[in-house]
mmCIF file of C-alpha atoms and ligand atoms in Angstrom:
data_model
loop_
_atom_site.group_PDB
_atom_site.id
_atom_site.type_symbol
_atom_site.label_atom_id
_atom_site.label_comp_id
_atom_site.label_asym_id
_atom_site.label_seq_id
_atom_site.Cartn_x
_atom_site.Cartn_y
_atom_site.Cartn_z
ATOM 1 C CA MET A 22 14.878 -4.601 -21.472
ATOM 2 C CA SER A 23 11.464 -5.532 -23.052
ATOM 3 C CA PRO A 24 9.733 -2.814 -22.859
ATOM 4 C CA GLN A 25 6.394 -4.392 -22.859
ATOM 5 C CA VAL A 26 6.711 -6.754 -20.008
ATOM 6 C CA ALA A 27 2.989 -5.229 -17.529
ATOM 7 C CA PRO A 28 4.170 -3.934 -14.330
ATOM 8 C CA ILE A 29 3.687 -5.378 -11.054
ATOM 9 C CA GLY A 30 2.626 -3.526 -8.582
ATOM 10 C CA VAL A 31 3.423 -3.289 -4.685
ATOM 11 C CA LEU A 32 1.002 -1.471 -1.716
ATOM 12 C CA GLY A 33 2.333 -2.031 1.518
ATOM 13 C CA GLY A 34 0.444 -0.210 4.275
ATOM 14 C CA THR A 35 -0.148 -1.474 8.148
ATOM 15 C CA PHE A 36 -3.218 -3.060 6.925
ATOM 16 C CA ASN A 37 -5.180 -2.918 10.672
ATOM 17 C CA PRO A 38 -7.619 -4.189 9.161
ATOM 18 C CA ILE A 39 -7.768 -3.475 5.660
ATOM 19 C CA HIS A 40 -10.514 -1.607 4.055
ATOM 20 C CA HIS A 41 -12.669 -1.082 0.668
ATOM 21 C CA GLY A 42 -10.739 2.138 0.797
ATOM 22 C CA HIS A 43 -7.257 0.200 -0.263
ATOM 23 C CA LEU A 44 -9.291 -2.915 -2.506
ATOM 24 C CA ARG A 45 -10.882 -0.357 -4.631
ATOM 25 C CA SER A 46 -7.375 1.869 -4.917
ATOM 26 C CA ALA A 47 -5.616 -1.325 -5.803
ATOM 27 C CA LEU A 48 -8.287 -2.458 -8.223
ATOM 28 C CA GLU A 49 -8.378 0.543 -10.139
ATOM 29 C CA LEU A 50 -4.623 0.459 -10.217
ATOM 30 C CA VAL A 51 -4.949 -2.943 -12.042
ATOM 31 C CA GLU A 52 -6.663 -1.492 -14.047
ATOM 32 C CA ARG A 53 -5.304 1.818 -15.156
ATOM 33 C CA LEU A 54 -1.806 0.456 -15.213
ATOM 34 C CA GLU A 55 -2.486 -2.407 -16.858
ATOM 35 C CA LEU A 56 -0.296 -4.176 -13.812
ATOM 36 C CA GLU A 57 -0.063 -8.227 -14.173
ATOM 37 C CA HIS A 58 -1.186 -8.268 -10.811
ATOM 38 C CA LEU A 59 -0.533 -5.831 -7.769
ATOM 39 C CA ARG A 60 1.165 -7.235 -4.055
ATOM 40 C CA LEU A 61 -0.475 -5.803 -1.031
ATOM 41 C CA ILE A 62 2.093 -6.143 1.790
ATOM 42 C CA PRO A 63 1.353 -5.614 5.378
ATOM 43 C CA CYS A 64 3.600 -3.956 7.206
ATOM 44 C CA ALA A 65 5.489 -6.364 9.769
ATOM 45 C CA ARG A 66 7.223 -3.416 12.390
ATOM 46 C CA PRO A 67 6.270 -0.438 10.965
ATOM 47 C CA PRO A 68 8.791 2.262 11.760
ATOM 48 C CA HIS A 69 6.942 4.828 11.980
ATOM 49 C CA ARG A 70 3.941 4.501 14.139
ATOM 50 C CA GLU A 71 3.210 1.989 17.558
ATOM 51 C CA ALA A 72 2.574 -1.902 17.091
ATOM 52 C CA PRO A 73 -0.710 -2.188 16.346
ATOM 53 C CA ASP A 74 -2.747 -3.335 18.669
ATOM 54 C CA CYS A 75 -3.266 -6.658 16.608
ATOM 55 C CA SER A 76 -0.417 -9.152 15.418
ATOM 56 C CA ALA A 77 0.999 -9.107 11.764
ATOM 57 C CA ARG A 78 -0.202 -12.612 11.638
ATOM 58 C CA GLN A 79 -4.048 -11.358 12.113
ATOM 59 C CA ARG A 80 -3.815 -8.751 9.828
ATOM 60 C CA ALA A 81 -2.078 -10.492 6.625
ATOM 61 C CA ALA A 82 -4.674 -13.062 7.443
ATOM 62 C CA MET A 83 -7.145 -10.327 6.638
ATOM 63 C CA VAL A 84 -5.664 -9.273 3.405
ATOM 64 C CA GLU A 85 -5.357 -13.125 2.519
ATOM 65 C CA LEU A 86 -9.813 -13.005 3.142
ATOM 66 C CA ALA A 87 -10.254 -9.876 1.632
ATOM 67 C CA VAL A 88 -8.749 -10.727 -2.397
ATOM 68 C CA ALA A 89 -9.769 -13.970 -1.637
ATOM 69 C CA GLY A 90 -11.547 -14.791 -5.537
ATOM 70 C CA GLU A 91 -9.848 -11.866 -7.282
ATOM 71 C CA PRO A 92 -6.246 -13.245 -9.004
ATOM 72 C CA ARG A 93 -4.767 -9.485 -9.814
ATOM 73 C CA LEU A 94 -4.748 -8.684 -6.010
ATOM 74 C CA ARG A 95 -2.149 -11.096 -3.860
ATOM 75 C CA CYS A 96 -0.888 -11.061 0.085
ATOM 76 C CA ASP A 97 2.850 -10.682 0.165
ATOM 77 C CA ARG A 98 4.122 -11.453 3.363
ATOM 78 C CA ARG A 99 8.135 -11.344 2.835
ATOM 79 C CA GLU A 100 8.200 -7.980 5.507
ATOM 80 C CA LEU A 101 6.494 -10.686 7.821
ATOM 81 C CA GLU A 102 9.224 -13.167 7.664
ATOM 82 C CA ARG A 103 12.103 -10.290 7.919
ATOM 83 C CA ALA A 104 13.399 -9.377 11.175
ATOM 84 C CA GLY A 105 13.782 -5.789 12.393
ATOM 85 C CA LEU A 106 12.241 -2.877 10.979
ATOM 86 C CA SER A 107 10.205 -3.248 7.713
ATOM 87 C CA TYR A 108 12.072 -0.663 5.666
ATOM 88 C CA THR A 109 9.836 -0.173 1.873
ATOM 89 C CA VAL A 110 13.053 0.357 1.022
ATOM 90 C CA ASP A 111 14.697 -3.652 2.060
ATOM 91 C CA THR A 112 11.130 -4.741 0.531
ATOM 92 C CA LEU A 113 11.502 -3.675 -2.824
ATOM 93 C CA ALA A 114 15.597 -5.002 -2.952
ATOM 94 C CA SER A 115 13.688 -8.348 -2.254
ATOM 95 C CA LEU A 116 11.278 -7.905 -4.724
ATOM 96 C CA ARG A 117 14.090 -6.919 -7.322
ATOM 97 C CA GLY A 118 15.910 -9.883 -6.652
ATOM 98 C CA GLU A 119 13.413 -12.435 -7.192
ATOM 99 C CA LEU A 120 11.755 -10.844 -9.863
ATOM 100 C CA GLY A 121 14.689 -9.671 -11.663
ATOM 101 C CA GLY A 122 16.357 -6.557 -13.111
ATOM 102 C CA GLU A 123 13.684 -5.974 -15.820
ATOM 103 C CA ARG A 124 10.376 -6.132 -14.810
ATOM 104 C CA PRO A 125 9.417 -2.849 -14.028
ATOM 105 C CA LEU A 126 7.954 -2.237 -10.141
ATOM 106 C CA CYS A 127 5.176 0.451 -9.159
ATOM 107 C CA LEU A 128 5.177 1.134 -5.813
ATOM 108 C CA VAL A 129 1.816 3.033 -4.826
ATOM 109 C CA LEU A 130 2.031 5.628 -1.958
ATOM 110 C CA GLY A 131 -0.687 7.709 -1.038
ATOM 111 C CA PHE A 132 -0.277 11.220 -0.199
ATOM 112 C CA ASP A 133 -0.550 10.915 3.441
ATOM 113 C CA ALA A 134 3.095 9.199 2.828
ATOM 114 C CA VAL A 135 4.445 10.817 1.040
ATOM 115 C CA ALA A 136 3.518 13.634 3.002
ATOM 116 C CA THR A 137 6.543 12.209 5.178
ATOM 117 C CA LEU A 138 8.250 10.849 2.590
ATOM 118 C CA ASP A 139 12.156 12.419 3.850
ATOM 119 C CA SER A 140 11.597 10.276 6.928
ATOM 120 C CA TRP A 141 11.817 7.412 5.753
ATOM 121 C CA HIS A 142 14.930 5.030 5.733
ATOM 122 C CA ARG A 143 17.350 5.570 2.228
ATOM 123 C CA TRP A 144 14.117 7.244 0.841
ATOM 124 C CA GLN A 145 15.866 8.381 -2.021
ATOM 125 C CA ALA A 146 16.797 5.249 -3.615
ATOM 126 C CA LEU A 147 13.209 3.847 -3.664
ATOM 127 C CA LEU A 148 12.874 4.853 -7.123
ATOM 128 C CA ASP A 149 16.484 2.646 -7.807
ATOM 129 C CA TYR A 150 13.997 -0.430 -7.358
ATOM 130 C CA ALA A 151 10.568 0.598 -8.045
ATOM 131 C CA HIS A 152 8.718 3.839 -9.993
ATOM 132 C CA LEU A 153 6.506 5.363 -7.655
ATOM 133 C CA VAL A 154 3.030 5.893 -8.309
ATOM 134 C CA ILE A 155 0.853 8.867 -6.171
ATOM 135 C CA ILE A 156 -2.215 8.319 -5.366
ATOM 136 C CA ALA A 157 -5.101 10.998 -3.842
ATOM 137 C CA ARG A 158 -6.075 9.823 -0.439
ATOM 138 C CA PRO A 159 -9.434 12.616 0.814
ATOM 139 C CA GLY A 160 -7.962 15.555 3.073
ATOM 140 C CA TRP A 161 -4.469 15.312 1.880
ATOM 141 C CA ALA A 162 -1.870 16.923 -0.577
ATOM 142 C CA LEU A 163 1.242 16.854 -1.907
ATOM 143 C CA PRO A 164 4.203 18.926 -0.360
ATOM 144 C CA GLN A 165 4.405 21.740 -2.988
ATOM 145 C CA HIS A 166 8.161 22.656 -1.256
ATOM 146 C CA GLY A 167 11.562 20.918 0.155
ATOM 147 C CA ALA A 168 13.244 18.509 -1.034
ATOM 148 C CA VAL A 169 10.928 15.953 -1.101
ATOM 149 C CA ALA A 170 8.992 18.137 -3.931
ATOM 150 C CA GLU A 171 12.051 18.650 -5.638
ATOM 151 C CA TRP A 172 12.594 15.480 -5.750
ATOM 152 C CA LEU A 173 9.288 14.200 -7.441
ATOM 153 C CA GLY A 174 8.872 17.350 -9.689
ATOM 154 C CA ARG A 175 12.649 16.018 -10.823
ATOM 155 C CA HIS A 176 11.253 12.040 -12.048
ATOM 156 C CA ARG A 177 7.707 13.326 -12.691
ATOM 157 C CA VAL A 178 5.745 11.714 -16.088
ATOM 158 C CA THR A 179 2.183 12.497 -16.767
ATOM 159 C CA GLU A 180 1.968 9.410 -18.774
ATOM 160 C CA PRO A 181 1.037 5.152 -17.235
ATOM 161 C CA ALA A 182 2.964 3.782 -20.700
ATOM 162 C CA GLU A 183 6.034 5.308 -19.525
ATOM 163 C CA LEU A 184 6.168 3.223 -16.155
ATOM 164 C CA ARG A 185 6.207 0.076 -18.964
ATOM 165 C CA GLN A 186 9.581 1.826 -20.955
ATOM 166 C CA ARG A 187 11.786 0.829 -17.679
ATOM 167 C CA PRO A 188 12.065 -1.052 -14.657
ATOM 168 C CA ALA A 189 12.332 1.744 -12.202
ATOM 169 C CA GLY A 190 12.587 5.535 -11.581
ATOM 170 C CA ALA A 191 9.258 7.313 -13.023
ATOM 171 C CA VAL A 192 7.243 9.334 -10.314
ATOM 172 C CA LEU A 193 3.197 9.411 -11.125
ATOM 173 C CA THR A 194 0.608 10.870 -10.150
ATOM 174 C CA LEU A 195 -2.909 9.326 -10.503
ATOM 175 C CA ALA A 196 -6.329 10.357 -9.349
ATOM 176 C CA LEU A 197 -8.671 7.333 -9.051
ATOM 177 C CA ARG A 198 -11.937 7.241 -7.162
ATOM 178 C CA PRO A 199 -11.761 8.416 -3.477
ATOM 179 C CA LEU A 200 -13.231 6.530 -0.874
ATOM 180 C CA ALA A 201 -13.132 8.671 2.634
ATOM 181 C CA ILE A 202 -12.347 5.090 4.535
ATOM 182 C CA ALA A 203 -9.832 4.470 7.587
ATOM 183 C CA SER A 204 -8.912 2.072 9.094
ATOM 184 C CA THR A 205 -8.396 4.653 12.199
ATOM 185 C CA ASP A 206 -12.154 5.020 12.138
ATOM 186 C CA ILE A 207 -12.982 1.508 11.472
ATOM 187 C CA ARG A 208 -10.926 0.352 14.630
ATOM 188 C CA ALA A 209 -12.651 3.810 16.694
ATOM 189 C CA LEU A 210 -15.933 2.500 15.772
ATOM 190 C CA LEU A 211 -15.343 -1.676 16.911
ATOM 191 C CA ALA A 212 -14.046 0.085 20.002
ATOM 192 C CA GLU A 213 -17.615 1.935 21.044
ATOM 193 C CA GLY A 214 -19.378 -1.154 19.816
ATOM 194 C CA ARG A 215 -21.141 0.307 16.675
ATOM 195 C CA SER A 216 -20.632 -1.492 12.798
ATOM 196 C CA PRO A 217 -18.201 -1.091 10.868
ATOM 197 C CA ARG A 218 -20.292 -3.467 8.029
ATOM 198 C CA PHE A 219 -20.207 -2.032 4.429
ATOM 199 C CA LEU A 220 -16.471 -0.286 4.783
ATOM 200 C CA LEU A 221 -14.418 -2.991 4.833
ATOM 201 C CA PRO A 222 -15.516 -7.082 2.593
ATOM 202 C CA GLU A 223 -17.765 -9.406 5.356
ATOM 203 C CA PRO A 224 -15.253 -12.111 5.398
ATOM 204 C CA VAL A 225 -12.835 -9.691 6.979
ATOM 205 C CA LEU A 226 -15.471 -8.287 9.706
ATOM 206 C CA ASP A 227 -16.562 -12.194 10.443
ATOM 207 C CA TYR A 228 -12.614 -12.811 11.027
ATOM 208 C CA ILE A 229 -12.571 -9.386 13.656
ATOM 209 C CA GLU A 230 -15.401 -11.029 15.113
ATOM 210 C CA THR A 231 -14.041 -14.015 15.901
ATOM 211 C CA HIS A 232 -10.965 -13.292 17.188
ATOM 212 C CA GLN A 233 -12.194 -10.202 18.902
ATOM 213 C CA LEU A 234 -10.149 -8.090 18.100
ATOM 214 C CA TYR A 235 -10.171 -3.958 18.082
ATOM 215 C CA ARG A 236 -12.409 -4.854 21.068
ATOM 216 C CA GLY A 237 -10.608 -2.517 23.864
ATOM 217 C CA THR A 238 -9.628 0.622 24.169
ATOM 218 C CA GLY A 239 -9.465 0.839 20.766
ATOM 219 C CA ASN A 240 -5.751 2.099 20.321
ATOM 220 C CA GLY A 241 -5.857 4.664 17.450
ATOM 221 C CA ALA A 242 -2.500 4.140 16.500
HETATM 222 P P1 LIG B 3 -4.778 4.264 9.263
HETATM 223 O O1 LIG B 3 -6.150 5.072 9.581
HETATM 224 O O2 LIG B 3 -4.660 3.118 10.736
HETATM 225 O O3 LIG B 3 -3.728 5.194 9.237
HETATM 226 P P2 LIG B 3 -5.348 3.902 7.347
HETATM 227 O O4 LIG B 3 -6.675 3.097 6.807
HETATM 228 O O5 LIG B 3 -4.222 5.202 6.119
HETATM 229 O O6 LIG B 3 -4.873 3.494 8.273
HETATM 230 P P3 LIG B 3 -2.624 1.700 6.194
HETATM 231 O O7 LIG B 3 -2.550 0.804 5.813
HETATM 232 O O8 LIG B 3 -2.469 2.505 6.483
HETATM 233 O O9 LIG B 3 -4.270 2.144 6.083
HETATM 234 O O10 LIG B 3 -2.727 2.472 4.133
HETATM 235 C C1 LIG B 3 -1.743 1.229 3.397
HETATM 236 C C2 LIG B 3 -2.015 2.565 1.875
HETATM 237 O O11 LIG B 3 -3.030 2.199 1.750
HETATM 238 C C3 LIG B 3 -1.039 3.906 2.313
HETATM 239 O O12 LIG B 3 -0.848 4.108 0.835
HETATM 240 C C4 LIG B 3 -2.810 4.871 2.140
HETATM 241 O O13 LIG B 3 -2.229 6.235 1.722
HETATM 242 C C5 LIG B 3 -3.091 3.953 1.502
HETATM 243 N N1 LIG B 3 -4.772 3.901 2.345
HETATM 244 C C6 LIG B 3 -5.629 4.227 2.984
HETATM 245 N N2 LIG B 3 -6.840 4.275 2.810
HETATM 246 C C7 LIG B 3 -7.010 5.060 1.796
HETATM 247 C C8 LIG B 3 -8.669 4.960 1.175
HETATM 248 N N3 LIG B 3 -9.250 5.548 1.774
HETATM 249 N N4 LIG B 3 -8.114 5.234 -0.177
HETATM 250 C C9 LIG B 3 -6.464 5.255 -0.693
HETATM 251 N N5 LIG B 3 -5.749 4.478 -0.734
HETATM 252 C C10 LIG B 3 -5.497 4.773 0.721
#
């Protein structure tokens, strides 16, 4: 394989709604890891939480509005086109099928996601398809003991350059600028009739207002 093919980043989430915490991390990842681009992949049917109170299509539309004008960030709708629960391992397999076996792929996970990784479908197979890039999230820590901690330790690398040298299989922890923004808080503000302005892009807020999203009971899920 060519060791110098630029990696592609993958950031999955419910994006309910997308906010500046996601976007700032995504852009910093592109620059720090010298990614060709990073794909934000809205989850259609999350396996681990209740169905979000706005549709997958609406969440994807907001991701598209948020990344418009930044070609290094893209919205990838593949989970919307698949039936059943949206398992990340299936998404990575589908990306591999499309991109071929040589291109490095970097799956980005926040500390919060890593804390429950061993409940994910075929979680240990994630590294067959991609590297794992773990980013800090205010209020969360990485597991120190147990199966996930051991597995992370076995595959850990320390330099971003190592992610360019093979297509998958390494774990890198990266400190980015921490922005303490969560979609849960944005939904709560909207449900209380308060403004989440400046926590998320203006076009996303316009979309929320036009479609009257998150006005009801503020489903905290
Ligand atoms: P919710 O509050 O509904 O749980 P969220 O804000 O955590 O939503 P998700 O769509 O669940 O957003 O997050 C997708 C991914 O982005 C996860 O890997 C998560 O760790 C990461 N992420 C979310 N918010 C931030 C943030 N402020 N900074 C860095 N990463 C974030």
